CSV table of C-alpha atoms in Angstrom, one decimal:
chain,number,residue,atom,x,y,z
A,1,MET,CA,-18.0,23.7,-22.6
A,2,LYS,CA,-17.0,23.0,-19.0
A,3,LYS,CA,-17.6,25.8,-16.5
A,4,ARG,CA,-14.4,27.3,-15.3
A,5,ASN,CA,-13.5,26.8,-11.7
A,6,TYR,CA,-13.2,30.4,-10.7
A,7,ASN,CA,-13.1,29.5,-7.0
A,8,LEU,CA,-10.0,27.5,-7.5
A,9,ILE,CA,-8.4,30.1,-9.8
A,10,PHE,CA,-8.9,33.0,-7.5
A,11,GLY,CA,-8.1,30.8,-4.5
A,12,ILE,CA,-4.8,29.9,-5.9
A,13,ILE,CA,-4.0,33.5,-7.0
A,14,ILE,CA,-4.8,35.0,-3.6
A,15,THR,CA,-3.2,32.3,-1.6
A,16,THR,CA,0.0,32.4,-3.6
A,17,PHE,CA,0.1,36.2,-3.2
A,18,VAL,CA,-0.4,36.0,0.5
A,19,VAL,CA,2.1,33.1,1.0
A,20,ILE,CA,4.8,34.9,-1.0
A,21,LEU,CA,4.1,38.1,0.9
A,22,LEU,CA,4.3,36.4,4.3
A,23,THR,CA,7.3,34.3,3.3
A,24,ILE,CA,9.1,37.5,2.6
A,25,GLY,CA,7.8,38.8,5.9
A,26,ILE,CA,9.5,36.0,7.8
A,27,PHE,CA,12.9,37.1,6.7
A,28,TRP,CA,12.7,40.8,5.8
A,29,THR,CA,10.4,43.8,6.5
A,30,PRO,CA,11.0,47.2,5.0
A,31,TYR,CA,11.4,48.7,8.5
A,32,ASP,CA,11.8,47.3,12.0
A,33,PRO,CA,8.1,46.7,12.9
A,34,ASP,CA,8.7,47.9,16.5
A,35,MET,CA,10.6,51.0,15.6
A,36,MET,CA,8.7,54.1,16.8
A,37,ASN,CA,9.0,57.5,15.2
A,38,VAL,CA,6.8,60.2,16.7
A,39,LYS,CA,7.2,62.5,13.7
A,40,LEU,CA,5.5,60.0,11.5
A,41,ARG,CA,2.5,59.5,13.8
A,42,LEU,CA,-0.6,58.5,11.9
A,43,THR,CA,0.8,59.6,8.5
A,44,GLY,CA,-1.0,58.3,5.5
A,45,PRO,CA,0.3,56.1,2.8
A,46,SER,CA,3.4,57.5,1.0
A,47,PRO,CA,6.2,56.1,-1.2
A,48,GLU,CA,8.3,55.5,1.9
A,49,HIS,CA,5.6,53.9,4.0
A,50,ILE,CA,3.2,52.3,1.5
A,51,LEU,CA,0.5,51.6,4.1
A,52,GLY,CA,1.2,54.6,6.3
A,53,CYS,CA,2.2,54.7,9.9
A,54,ASP,CA,0.3,53.9,13.1
A,55,ASN,CA,-0.3,55.9,16.3
A,56,PHE,CA,3.3,55.3,17.4
A,57,GLY,CA,4.8,56.1,14.0
A,58,ARG,CA,5.6,52.4,13.2
A,59,ASP,CA,5.5,51.3,9.6
A,60,ILE,CA,2.1,49.6,9.1
A,61,PHE,CA,3.2,47.5,6.2
A,62,SER,CA,6.0,45.9,8.2
A,63,ARG,CA,3.7,45.3,11.1
A,64,VAL,CA,1.0,43.7,8.9
A,65,LEU,CA,3.7,41.4,7.5
A,66,LYS,CA,5.0,40.4,10.9
A,67,GLY,CA,1.5,40.1,12.3
A,68,GLY,CA,0.3,38.0,9.4
A,69,VAL,CA,3.3,35.7,9.9
A,70,SER,CA,2.5,35.1,13.6
A,71,THR,CA,-1.2,34.6,12.8
A,72,LEU,CA,-0.2,32.1,10.1
A,73,TRP,CA,2.1,30.2,12.5
A,74,ILE,CA,-0.5,30.1,15.3
A,75,SER,CA,-3.1,28.9,12.8
A,76,VAL,CA,-0.9,26.2,11.4
A,77,PHE,CA,0.0,24.8,14.8
A,78,THR,CA,-3.6,25.1,16.0
A,79,VAL,CA,-4.8,23.1,13.1
A,80,LEU,CA,-2.0,20.5,13.3
A,81,PHE,CA,-2.7,20.1,17.1
A,82,GLY,CA,-6.5,19.6,16.5
A,83,LEU,CA,-5.9,17.4,13.4
A,84,VAL,CA,-3.5,15.0,15.1
A,85,CYS,CA,-5.5,14.7,18.3
A,86,GLY,CA,-8.8,14.6,16.4
A,87,VAL,CA,-7.6,11.9,14.0
A,88,ILE,CA,-6.4,9.7,16.9
A,89,VAL,CA,-9.6,10.1,18.9
A,90,GLY,CA,-11.7,9.6,15.7
A,91,ALA,CA,-9.7,6.6,14.6
A,92,PHE,CA,-10.2,4.7,17.9
A,93,THR,CA,-13.8,5.5,18.3
A,94,GLY,CA,-14.7,4.9,14.7
A,95,TYR,CA,-12.8,1.6,14.5
A,96,TYR,CA,-13.8,0.1,17.8
A,97,GLY,CA,-17.3,1.6,18.2
A,98,GLY,CA,-19.4,0.5,21.1
A,99,VAL,CA,-19.3,2.0,24.5
A,100,LEU,CA,-16.0,3.8,23.9
A,101,ASP,CA,-17.5,5.5,20.9
A,102,GLU,CA,-20.6,6.6,22.8
A,103,VAL,CA,-18.7,8.0,25.8
A,104,VAL,CA,-16.1,9.8,23.8
A,105,MET,CA,-18.5,11.2,21.3
A,106,ARG,CA,-20.8,12.6,24.1
A,107,LEU,CA,-17.6,14.2,25.6
A,108,ASN,CA,-17.1,15.7,22.1
A,109,ASP,CA,-20.6,17.1,22.2
A,110,VAL,CA,-19.9,18.7,25.5
A,111,LEU,CA,-16.8,20.3,24.2
A,112,ASN,CA,-18.7,21.4,21.1
A,113,SER,CA,-21.6,23.0,23.0
A,114,PHE,CA,-19.4,25.7,24.7
A,115,PRO,CA,-19.3,28.9,22.7
A,116,SER,CA,-15.7,28.7,21.3
A,117,ILE,CA,-14.6,32.2,22.3
A,118,LEU,CA,-15.8,31.6,25.9
A,119,PHE,CA,-14.0,28.3,26.1
A,120,SER,CA,-10.7,29.7,24.8
A,121,LEU,CA,-11.1,32.7,27.2
A,122,VAL,CA,-11.3,30.2,30.1
A,123,ILE,CA,-8.3,28.2,29.0
A,124,VAL,CA,-6.2,31.2,28.2
A,125,SER,CA,-7.0,32.8,31.6
A,126,LEU,CA,-6.1,29.5,33.3
A,127,LEU,CA,-2.8,29.2,31.4
A,128,GLY,CA,-2.0,32.8,30.9
A,129,PRO,CA,-1.8,34.7,27.6
A,130,GLY,CA,0.9,34.0,25.0
A,131,LYS,CA,1.3,32.3,21.6
A,132,LYS,CA,1.7,28.8,23.0
A,133,ASN,CA,-1.3,28.9,25.2
A,134,VAL,CA,-3.5,30.3,22.3
A,135,VAL,CA,-2.4,27.3,20.3
A,136,ILE,CA,-3.4,24.9,23.0
A,137,ALA,CA,-6.8,26.7,23.7
A,138,LEU,CA,-7.7,26.8,20.0
A,139,GLY,CA,-6.3,23.4,19.3
A,140,LEU,CA,-8.5,21.8,21.9
A,141,LEU,CA,-11.5,23.5,20.3
A,142,PHE,CA,-10.6,22.0,16.9
A,143,ILE,CA,-10.4,18.4,18.2
A,144,PRO,CA,-14.2,17.7,18.0
A,145,SER,CA,-14.7,18.6,14.4
A,146,PHE,CA,-11.7,16.5,13.2
A,147,ALA,CA,-12.6,13.7,15.5
A,148,ARG,CA,-16.2,13.6,14.1
A,149,ILE,CA,-15.1,13.5,10.5
A,150,THR,CA,-12.4,10.9,11.1
A,151,ARG,CA,-14.8,8.8,13.1
A,152,SER,CA,-17.4,8.7,10.3
A,153,GLU,CA,-14.8,7.9,7.7
A,154,PHE,CA,-13.4,5.1,9.8
A,155,SER,CA,-16.7,3.5,10.7
A,156,ARG,CA,-17.6,3.5,7.0
A,157,ILE,CA,-14.2,2.2,5.8
A,158,LYS,CA,-13.8,-0.5,8.5
A,159,ASN,CA,-16.7,-2.4,6.9
A,160,MET,CA,-15.0,-2.5,3.5
A,161,ASP,CA,-13.8,-5.9,2.3
A,162,TYR,CA,-10.2,-4.9,2.1
A,163,VAL,CA,-10.2,-4.1,5.8
A,164,LYS,CA,-11.8,-7.5,6.6
A,165,CYS,CA,-9.1,-9.1,4.4
A,166,ALA,CA,-6.4,-7.3,6.3
A,167,LYS,CA,-7.9,-8.7,9.6
A,168,LEU,CA,-7.8,-12.2,8.2
A,169,GLU,CA,-4.2,-11.7,7.2
A,170,GLY,CA,-3.5,-11.0,10.8
A,171,VAL,CA,-2.6,-7.3,10.5
A,172,PRO,CA,-2.6,-5.8,14.0
A,173,PRO,CA,-5.4,-3.2,14.7
A,174,LEU,CA,-3.1,-0.2,15.0
A,175,ARG,CA,-1.6,-0.9,11.6
A,176,ILE,CA,-5.0,-1.5,10.1
A,177,MET,CA,-6.1,1.9,11.4
A,178,PHE,CA,-3.2,4.1,10.4
A,179,VAL,CA,-1.8,2.2,7.4
A,180,HIS,CA,-4.8,0.6,5.8
A,181,ILE,CA,-7.7,2.9,6.6
A,182,LEU,CA,-6.1,6.4,7.2
A,183,PRO,CA,-4.9,6.9,3.6
A,184,ASN,CA,-8.5,6.4,2.4
A,185,ALA,CA,-9.7,9.2,4.7
A,186,VAL,CA,-7.1,11.7,3.7
A,187,ASN,CA,-9.1,13.4,1.0
A,188,THR,CA,-12.0,14.2,3.3
A,189,LEU,CA,-9.6,15.3,6.0
A,190,LEU,CA,-7.8,17.6,3.6
A,191,SER,CA,-10.8,19.7,2.8
A,192,THR,CA,-11.8,19.8,6.5
A,193,THR,CA,-8.2,21.0,7.3
A,194,ALA,CA,-8.5,23.9,4.8
A,195,ILE,CA,-11.8,25.0,6.4
A,196,GLY,CA,-10.3,24.5,9.8
A,197,PHE,CA,-7.4,26.7,8.9
A,198,ASN,CA,-9.8,29.5,8.0
A,199,ASN,CA,-11.5,29.2,11.3
A,200,ALA,CA,-8.2,29.2,13.1
A,201,VAL,CA,-7.1,32.5,11.4
A,202,LEU,CA,-10.4,34.1,12.5
A,203,ALA,CA,-10.3,32.7,16.0
A,204,GLU,CA,-6.7,33.8,16.5
A,205,ALA,CA,-7.6,37.3,15.3
A,206,SER,CA,-10.6,37.5,17.6
A,207,LEU,CA,-8.5,36.4,20.6
A,208,SER,CA,-5.8,39.0,19.9
A,209,PHE,CA,-8.6,41.6,19.3
A,210,LEU,CA,-9.8,40.8,22.8
A,211,GLY,CA,-6.3,41.2,24.1
A,212,ILE,CA,-5.6,37.7,25.2
A,213,GLY,CA,-3.7,36.4,22.2
A,214,VAL,CA,-0.3,37.6,21.1
A,215,GLN,CA,1.1,40.1,23.6
A,216,PRO,CA,2.5,43.5,22.7
A,217,PRO,CA,4.9,44.7,21.5
A,218,ASP,CA,4.7,41.7,19.1
A,219,PRO,CA,2.5,42.7,16.2
A,220,SER,CA,-0.7,40.8,15.6
A,221,LEU,CA,-3.5,41.4,13.1
A,222,GLY,CA,-6.3,41.2,15.7
A,223,ARG,CA,-4.5,43.5,18.0
A,224,MET,CA,-3.8,46.1,15.3
A,225,LEU,CA,-7.6,46.0,14.5
A,226,ALA,CA,-8.4,46.7,18.2
A,227,GLU,CA,-5.8,49.6,18.4
A,228,SER,CA,-6.9,51.1,15.1
A,229,GLN,CA,-10.6,51.4,16.2
A,230,THR,CA,-9.8,54.7,17.9
A,231,TYR,CA,-8.3,56.2,14.7
A,232,LEU,CA,-11.0,54.7,12.4
A,233,PHE,CA,-11.8,58.1,10.9
A,234,SER,CA,-8.5,60.0,11.3
A,235,ALA,CA,-6.4,57.1,9.9
A,236,PRO,CA,-8.6,54.6,8.0
A,237,TRP,CA,-5.6,53.0,6.3
A,238,TYR,CA,-4.6,51.5,9.7
A,239,THR,CA,-7.8,49.5,10.0
A,240,LEU,CA,-8.0,48.7,6.3
A,241,SER,CA,-4.5,47.2,6.2
A,242,ALA,CA,-4.9,45.0,9.2
A,243,GLY,CA,-8.4,43.9,8.2
A,244,GLY,CA,-7.4,43.5,4.6
A,245,MET,CA,-4.7,41.1,5.5
A,246,ILE,CA,-7.1,39.0,7.5
A,247,ILE,CA,-9.6,39.0,4.6
A,248,LEU,CA,-6.9,38.0,2.1
A,249,LEU,CA,-5.8,35.1,4.3
A,250,VAL,CA,-9.3,33.8,4.9
A,251,LEU,CA,-10.7,34.5,1.5
A,252,GLY,CA,-7.7,32.8,-0.2
A,253,PHE,CA,-8.0,29.6,1.7
A,254,GLY,CA,-11.8,29.6,1.7
A,255,LEU,CA,-11.9,29.8,-2.1
A,256,LEU,CA,-9.1,27.3,-2.4
A,257,SER,CA,-10.9,24.7,-0.3
A,258,ASP,CA,-14.2,25.4,-2.1
A,259,GLY,CA,-12.5,25.0,-5.5
A,260,LEU,CA,-10.7,21.8,-4.4
A,261,GLY,CA,-14.1,20.5,-3.2
A,262,ASP,CA,-15.6,21.2,-6.7
A,263,ILE,CA,-13.0,19.2,-8.5
A,264,GLU,CA,-13.9,15.9,-6.9
B,1,MET,CA,-11.2,-37.2,12.1
B,2,SER,CA,-7.9,-36.0,11.0
B,3,ASP,CA,-8.5,-36.0,7.3
B,4,ASN,CA,-11.2,-33.4,7.7
B,5,ILE,CA,-9.8,-29.9,7.5
B,6,VAL,CA,-13.0,-28.3,8.8
B,7,ASN,CA,-15.5,-29.9,11.1
B,8,VAL,CA,-18.6,-28.0,12.1
B,9,GLU,CA,-21.2,-29.4,14.5
B,10,ASN,CA,-24.6,-27.9,15.4
B,11,LEU,CA,-23.6,-24.3,14.6
B,12,ASN,CA,-26.0,-21.6,15.5
B,13,VAL,CA,-25.3,-17.9,14.7
B,14,TRP,CA,-27.1,-14.8,15.6
B,15,TYR,CA,-27.0,-11.3,14.2
B,16,GLY,CA,-27.6,-8.0,15.9
B,17,LYS,CA,-27.1,-7.8,19.7
B,18,PRO,CA,-29.3,-5.9,22.1
B,19,GLN,CA,-27.8,-2.4,22.5
B,20,ILE,CA,-27.6,-0.2,25.6
B,21,PHE,CA,-31.0,1.4,25.0
B,22,GLY,CA,-32.7,-1.8,23.7
B,23,ARG,CA,-32.7,-0.9,20.0
B,24,GLY,CA,-32.2,-3.8,17.6
B,25,LYS,CA,-33.1,-7.4,18.2
B,26,ARG,CA,-31.2,-10.6,17.9
B,27,VAL,CA,-32.0,-12.7,14.8
B,28,GLN,CA,-30.8,-16.2,14.3
B,29,VAL,CA,-29.1,-16.5,10.9
B,30,LEU,CA,-27.8,-20.1,11.0
B,31,HIS,CA,-29.7,-23.0,12.4
B,32,ASP,CA,-28.0,-26.1,13.6
B,33,VAL,CA,-25.4,-26.3,10.7
B,34,SER,CA,-23.2,-29.4,10.7
B,35,PHE,CA,-20.8,-30.3,7.9
B,36,TYR,CA,-17.2,-31.4,7.2
B,37,LEU,CA,-14.7,-30.5,4.6
B,38,ARG,CA,-12.1,-33.1,3.6
B,39,ARG,CA,-8.5,-32.2,3.0
B,40,GLY,CA,-8.0,-31.5,-0.7
B,41,GLU,CA,-11.6,-31.3,-1.7
B,42,ILE,CA,-13.8,-28.5,-3.1
B,43,LEU,CA,-17.0,-28.2,-1.2
B,44,GLY,CA,-19.7,-26.1,-2.8
B,45,LEU,CA,-22.2,-24.1,-0.8
B,46,VAL,CA,-25.3,-23.1,-2.8
B,47,GLY,CA,-28.4,-21.2,-1.8
B,48,GLU,CA,-30.2,-18.0,-2.7
B,49,SER,CA,-28.8,-14.6,-1.6
B,50,GLY,CA,-29.4,-13.7,2.0
B,51,CYS,CA,-29.7,-17.3,3.2
B,52,GLY,CA,-26.5,-17.2,5.3
B,53,LYS,CA,-23.9,-18.6,3.0
B,54,SER,CA,-21.4,-15.8,3.6
B,55,THR,CA,-22.3,-15.8,7.3
B,56,LEU,CA,-21.2,-19.4,7.5
B,57,ALA,CA,-17.8,-18.6,6.1
B,58,ARG,CA,-17.4,-15.5,8.2
B,59,THR,CA,-18.3,-17.5,11.4
B,60,ILE,CA,-15.7,-20.2,10.7
B,61,LEU,CA,-13.1,-17.4,10.1
B,62,GLY,CA,-14.0,-15.9,13.4
B,63,ILE,CA,-15.5,-12.7,12.2
B,64,GLU,CA,-19.0,-13.5,13.7
B,65,LYS,CA,-18.8,-14.0,17.4
B,66,ASP,CA,-22.3,-14.6,18.5
B,67,LYS,CA,-22.6,-18.4,18.1
B,68,THR,CA,-23.0,-21.7,19.7
B,69,GLY,CA,-21.7,-25.1,18.5
B,70,THR,CA,-18.3,-26.4,17.7
B,71,ILE,CA,-16.0,-25.5,14.9
B,72,THR,CA,-12.8,-27.6,14.5
B,73,LEU,CA,-10.2,-26.1,12.2
B,74,ASN,CA,-7.3,-28.4,11.4
B,75,THR,CA,-5.3,-25.7,9.7
B,76,TYR,CA,-3.5,-22.5,10.3
B,77,ARG,CA,-5.1,-19.2,9.3
B,78,PRO,CA,-7.5,-19.9,6.4
B,79,GLN,CA,-7.9,-17.2,3.8
B,80,MET,CA,-10.9,-15.7,2.0
B,81,VAL,CA,-11.5,-14.3,-1.4
B,82,PHE,CA,-14.4,-11.9,-1.5
B,83,GLN,CA,-17.1,-11.6,-4.1
B,84,ASN,CA,-16.6,-8.0,-5.1
B,85,PRO,CA,-13.1,-7.4,-6.4
B,86,TYR,CA,-13.7,-3.7,-6.4
B,87,GLY,CA,-14.0,-3.7,-2.6
B,88,SER,CA,-11.5,-6.2,-1.6
B,89,LEU,CA,-8.4,-4.3,-2.6
B,90,ASN,CA,-7.3,-1.2,-0.8
B,91,PRO,CA,-7.6,1.6,-3.5
B,92,TYR,CA,-4.7,3.6,-2.1
B,93,LYS,CA,-2.1,0.8,-2.1
B,94,LYS,CA,-0.2,-0.6,-5.0
B,95,VAL,CA,-0.7,-4.2,-6.1
B,96,GLY,CA,2.8,-5.3,-4.9
B,97,TRP,CA,2.1,-3.7,-1.5
B,98,ILE,CA,-1.2,-5.5,-1.1
B,99,ILE,CA,0.2,-8.9,-1.9
B,100,GLU,CA,3.3,-8.4,0.3
B,101,GLU,CA,1.4,-7.1,3.3
B,102,PRO,CA,0.8,-10.4,5.1
B,103,LEU,CA,4.5,-11.3,4.9
B,104,ARG,CA,5.5,-7.9,6.1
B,105,VAL,CA,3.2,-8.1,9.1
B,106,LEU,CA,4.3,-11.6,10.0
B,107,ASN,CA,7.9,-10.4,9.5
B,108,LYS,CA,8.7,-13.4,7.4
B,109,TYR,CA,11.8,-13.4,5.3
B,110,ASP,CA,13.8,-10.3,4.4
B,111,GLY,CA,12.7,-7.6,2.0
B,112,LYS,CA,14.4,-9.2,-1.0
B,113,GLU,CA,13.0,-12.6,-0.5
B,114,ARG,CA,9.5,-11.2,0.0
B,115,LYS,CA,9.7,-9.2,-3.2
B,116,LYS,CA,10.8,-12.4,-5.0
B,117,ARG,CA,7.9,-14.4,-3.6
B,118,VAL,CA,5.4,-11.6,-4.5
B,119,CYS,CA,6.8,-11.6,-8.1
B,120,GLU,CA,6.5,-15.4,-8.4
B,121,LEU,CA,3.0,-15.4,-7.2
B,122,LEU,CA,1.9,-12.6,-9.4
B,123,GLU,CA,3.2,-14.5,-12.3
B,124,ARG,CA,1.5,-17.6,-11.1
B,125,VAL,CA,-1.9,-16.0,-11.1
B,126,GLY,CA,-1.3,-14.8,-14.6
B,127,LEU,CA,-0.3,-11.1,-14.3
B,128,PRO,CA,3.0,-9.6,-15.6
B,129,GLU,CA,5.5,-8.2,-13.1
B,130,SER,CA,4.9,-4.6,-14.2
B,131,TYR,CA,1.5,-4.8,-12.4
B,132,LEU,CA,3.3,-4.6,-9.1
B,133,GLN,CA,3.5,-0.8,-9.4
B,134,ARG,CA,-0.2,-0.4,-10.4
B,135,TYR,CA,-3.1,0.7,-8.3
B,136,PRO,CA,-6.3,-1.4,-8.2
B,137,ASP,CA,-8.2,1.3,-10.0
B,138,GLU,CA,-6.1,0.6,-13.1
B,139,LEU,CA,-7.1,-3.1,-13.2
B,140,SER,CA,-10.2,-4.9,-14.6
B,141,GLY,CA,-12.4,-7.0,-12.4
B,142,GLY,CA,-10.7,-10.2,-13.4
B,143,GLN,CA,-7.3,-8.8,-12.8
B,144,ARG,CA,-8.3,-7.6,-9.4
B,145,GLN,CA,-9.6,-11.0,-8.5
B,146,ARG,CA,-6.3,-12.5,-9.6
B,147,VAL,CA,-4.5,-10.1,-7.2
B,148,ALA,CA,-6.9,-11.0,-4.4
B,149,ILE,CA,-6.2,-14.7,-5.0
B,150,ALA,CA,-2.4,-14.0,-4.9
B,151,ALA,CA,-2.8,-12.0,-1.6
B,152,ALA,CA,-4.7,-15.0,-0.2
B,153,LEU,CA,-2.0,-17.5,-1.4
B,154,ILE,CA,1.1,-15.6,-0.2
B,155,GLN,CA,0.6,-17.0,3.3
B,156,GLN,CA,0.6,-20.5,2.0
B,157,PRO,CA,-2.8,-21.5,3.5
B,158,GLU,CA,-4.2,-24.9,3.2
B,159,LEU,CA,-7.8,-23.7,3.1
B,160,ILE,CA,-9.4,-20.9,1.2
B,161,PHE,CA,-13.0,-19.7,1.4
B,162,LEU,CA,-14.2,-18.4,-1.9
B,163,ASP,CA,-17.2,-16.2,-1.4
B,164,GLU,CA,-18.8,-16.0,-4.9
B,165,PRO,CA,-15.4,-15.3,-6.4
B,166,VAL,CA,-16.6,-15.2,-10.0
B,167,SER,CA,-20.2,-13.9,-9.8
B,168,ALA,CA,-19.1,-10.2,-10.3
B,169,LEU,CA,-17.2,-11.1,-13.5
B,170,ASP,CA,-18.4,-11.6,-17.1
B,171,VAL,CA,-18.6,-15.1,-18.4
B,172,THR,CA,-15.3,-15.5,-20.3
B,173,VAL,CA,-13.4,-14.1,-17.3
B,174,GLN,CA,-15.3,-16.4,-15.0
B,175,ALA,CA,-14.0,-19.4,-16.9
B,176,GLN,CA,-10.4,-18.1,-16.7
B,177,ILE,CA,-10.6,-17.5,-13.0
B,178,LEU,CA,-12.2,-20.9,-12.3
B,179,ARG,CA,-9.4,-22.5,-14.4
B,180,LEU,CA,-6.9,-20.7,-12.3
B,181,LEU,CA,-8.5,-21.7,-9.1
B,182,ILE,CA,-8.5,-25.4,-10.1
B,183,ASP,CA,-4.8,-25.2,-11.2
B,184,ILE,CA,-3.5,-23.6,-8.1
B,185,LYS,CA,-5.5,-26.0,-5.9
B,186,LYS,CA,-3.6,-28.9,-7.5
B,187,GLN,CA,-0.3,-27.1,-7.3
B,188,PHE,CA,-0.5,-25.9,-3.7
B,189,ASN,CA,-2.7,-28.8,-2.4
B,190,LEU,CA,-5.5,-26.6,-1.2
B,191,SER,CA,-9.0,-27.1,0.0
B,192,TYR,CA,-11.8,-24.8,-1.0
B,193,LEU,CA,-15.2,-23.9,0.4
B,194,PHE,CA,-16.8,-22.5,-2.7
B,195,ILE,CA,-19.8,-20.3,-2.1
B,196,SER,CA,-22.1,-19.5,-5.0
B,197,HIS,CA,-25.7,-19.1,-6.1
B,198,ASP,CA,-24.8,-20.3,-9.6
B,199,LEU,CA,-25.4,-24.1,-9.8
B,200,ASN,CA,-23.5,-24.4,-13.1
B,201,VAL,CA,-20.4,-22.9,-11.6
B,202,ILE,CA,-20.7,-25.2,-8.6
B,203,TYR,CA,-21.1,-28.2,-10.9
B,204,GLN,CA,-18.0,-27.3,-12.9
B,205,ILE,CA,-15.7,-27.1,-9.9
B,206,CYS,CA,-16.9,-28.9,-6.8
B,207,ASP,CA,-16.5,-32.4,-5.5
B,208,ARG,CA,-19.4,-32.2,-3.0
B,209,VAL,CA,-22.1,-29.7,-2.5
B,210,MET,CA,-24.3,-28.4,0.3
B,211,VAL,CA,-27.7,-26.7,-0.3
B,212,MET,CA,-28.7,-24.0,2.2
B,213,LYS,CA,-32.1,-22.5,2.7
B,214,LYS,CA,-32.8,-19.8,5.3
B,215,GLY,CA,-29.8,-20.7,7.4
B,216,GLU,CA,-30.3,-24.5,7.3
B,217,ILE,CA,-28.5,-27.0,5.3
B,218,VAL,CA,-31.2,-29.0,3.7
B,219,GLU,CA,-29.1,-31.4,1.7
B,220,GLN,CA,-25.4,-32.3,1.2
B,221,GLY,CA,-23.6,-35.0,-0.7
B,222,GLU,CA,-21.5,-35.9,-3.7
B,223,ILE,CA,-22.1,-33.5,-6.5
B,224,GLU,CA,-23.4,-36.2,-8.9
B,225,SER,CA,-25.9,-37.6,-6.5
B,226,VAL,CA,-27.2,-34.3,-5.4
B,227,TYR,CA,-27.6,-33.0,-9.0
B,228,TYR,CA,-29.1,-36.2,-10.4
B,229,HIS,CA,-31.1,-37.5,-7.5
B,230,PRO,CA,-32.0,-34.5,-5.4
B,231,GLN,CA,-33.9,-35.5,-2.2
B,232,HIS,CA,-35.1,-32.3,-0.8
B,233,PRO,CA,-37.9,-30.4,-2.5
B,234,TYR,CA,-35.9,-27.1,-2.3
B,235,THR,CA,-33.0,-28.7,-4.2
B,236,GLN,CA,-35.4,-30.0,-6.8
B,237,GLN,CA,-36.9,-26.6,-7.2
B,238,LEU,CA,-33.4,-25.0,-7.6
B,239,LEU,CA,-32.4,-27.5,-10.2
B,240,THR,CA,-35.4,-27.2,-12.3
B,241,GLU,CA,-35.1,-23.4,-12.5
């Protein structure tokens, strides 16, 4: 009897749940996430406010939804940015090899050797805080890993007979790279993308936690975690809801990518 | 000589170039190779594995660059059929796409005409039209080799290099593919350089044969004379085995 792929099953369940929740969050939240109500300050979960209220009396459930949505968008764009740039860099270095490969890969190592948080701090402080700049800072950090994977796939596949065939047929190099080789590298890139997405969620949360990510009054999961520290004992539901959302996001995609990896 | 489709004189080829930090050394793979291939003939190239047979084909096709000597090609864009039919077809593309690709790249004909030519050729190599929509994974080795032959033929070349085209196939399929190769050679007026380590296959199909040993051609001539009156001890040894 084949062992059940629990990673995949739970990954799908959690991810579906989170995605449905956040899709609803894009269009509708039970309350205005920015509406303050001093009377409800730090009240616990109740039928009206299922996750309670924060230190300004704002509905935590609404804020978790909105914050989750902005984390999701930032992560998606970060990964896309890193993926597109990384694939282009990796494709050229892997396909052509030689001096270009050596130089670009050493630059890659340099980029990789900075602690990621430090590096994004530098970039964000140069560009100023805000969603767009967080995407740029984190996206740059994601280039090396995608470039490395793409490069190794390309330098393996370029020696296959069908690529040699294509060269003999007179197919131009760019077409060989992106039409002939790239589809063969998609599987590997997909699982890297899933892992990269996890890292992006965590990195965005850390940046917002440090106060250089999403700016108030926009809700953000990392920021909520930072604010809730003060009320850890008086209002534990505040921390738990923000942290719980991050955990659900990361766990869901992590299990999903593990499960997908087990299939092949 | 205009009736020679390929003329090669004193060809030397090296592998491995000195790298930035001095790793790797340059090894000579082909030594002073000279031969010719007449228009419309099948020239066999026989020798044990690793002796430089494929290198010779790859050099003439321009894949290997580190060489001295002269190569005269009196034809436009020769094609090659590779040994391993499991590696020579892109696994993520459909058969129709693979065969059509050279035409698409050269921007020859409009879409309809291209499709028509692909269909005709697929039928010519003995596969039904429904195979256009299949992926290489769904084909057997022999069927894949037929697709590879069709992909080589679509550009209407005059010269095709066959690098052990049947050695990865089982015997009955081998015979079918050889038959197909002979038929299309007649129909399209092709010339072949047929590389193989199998003397029987060479004997069945070739007009002339070259024997290669460690990057040198030790003997070449008409197939009958080489097989019945081998001059070089290496050829004699190969034939007695």
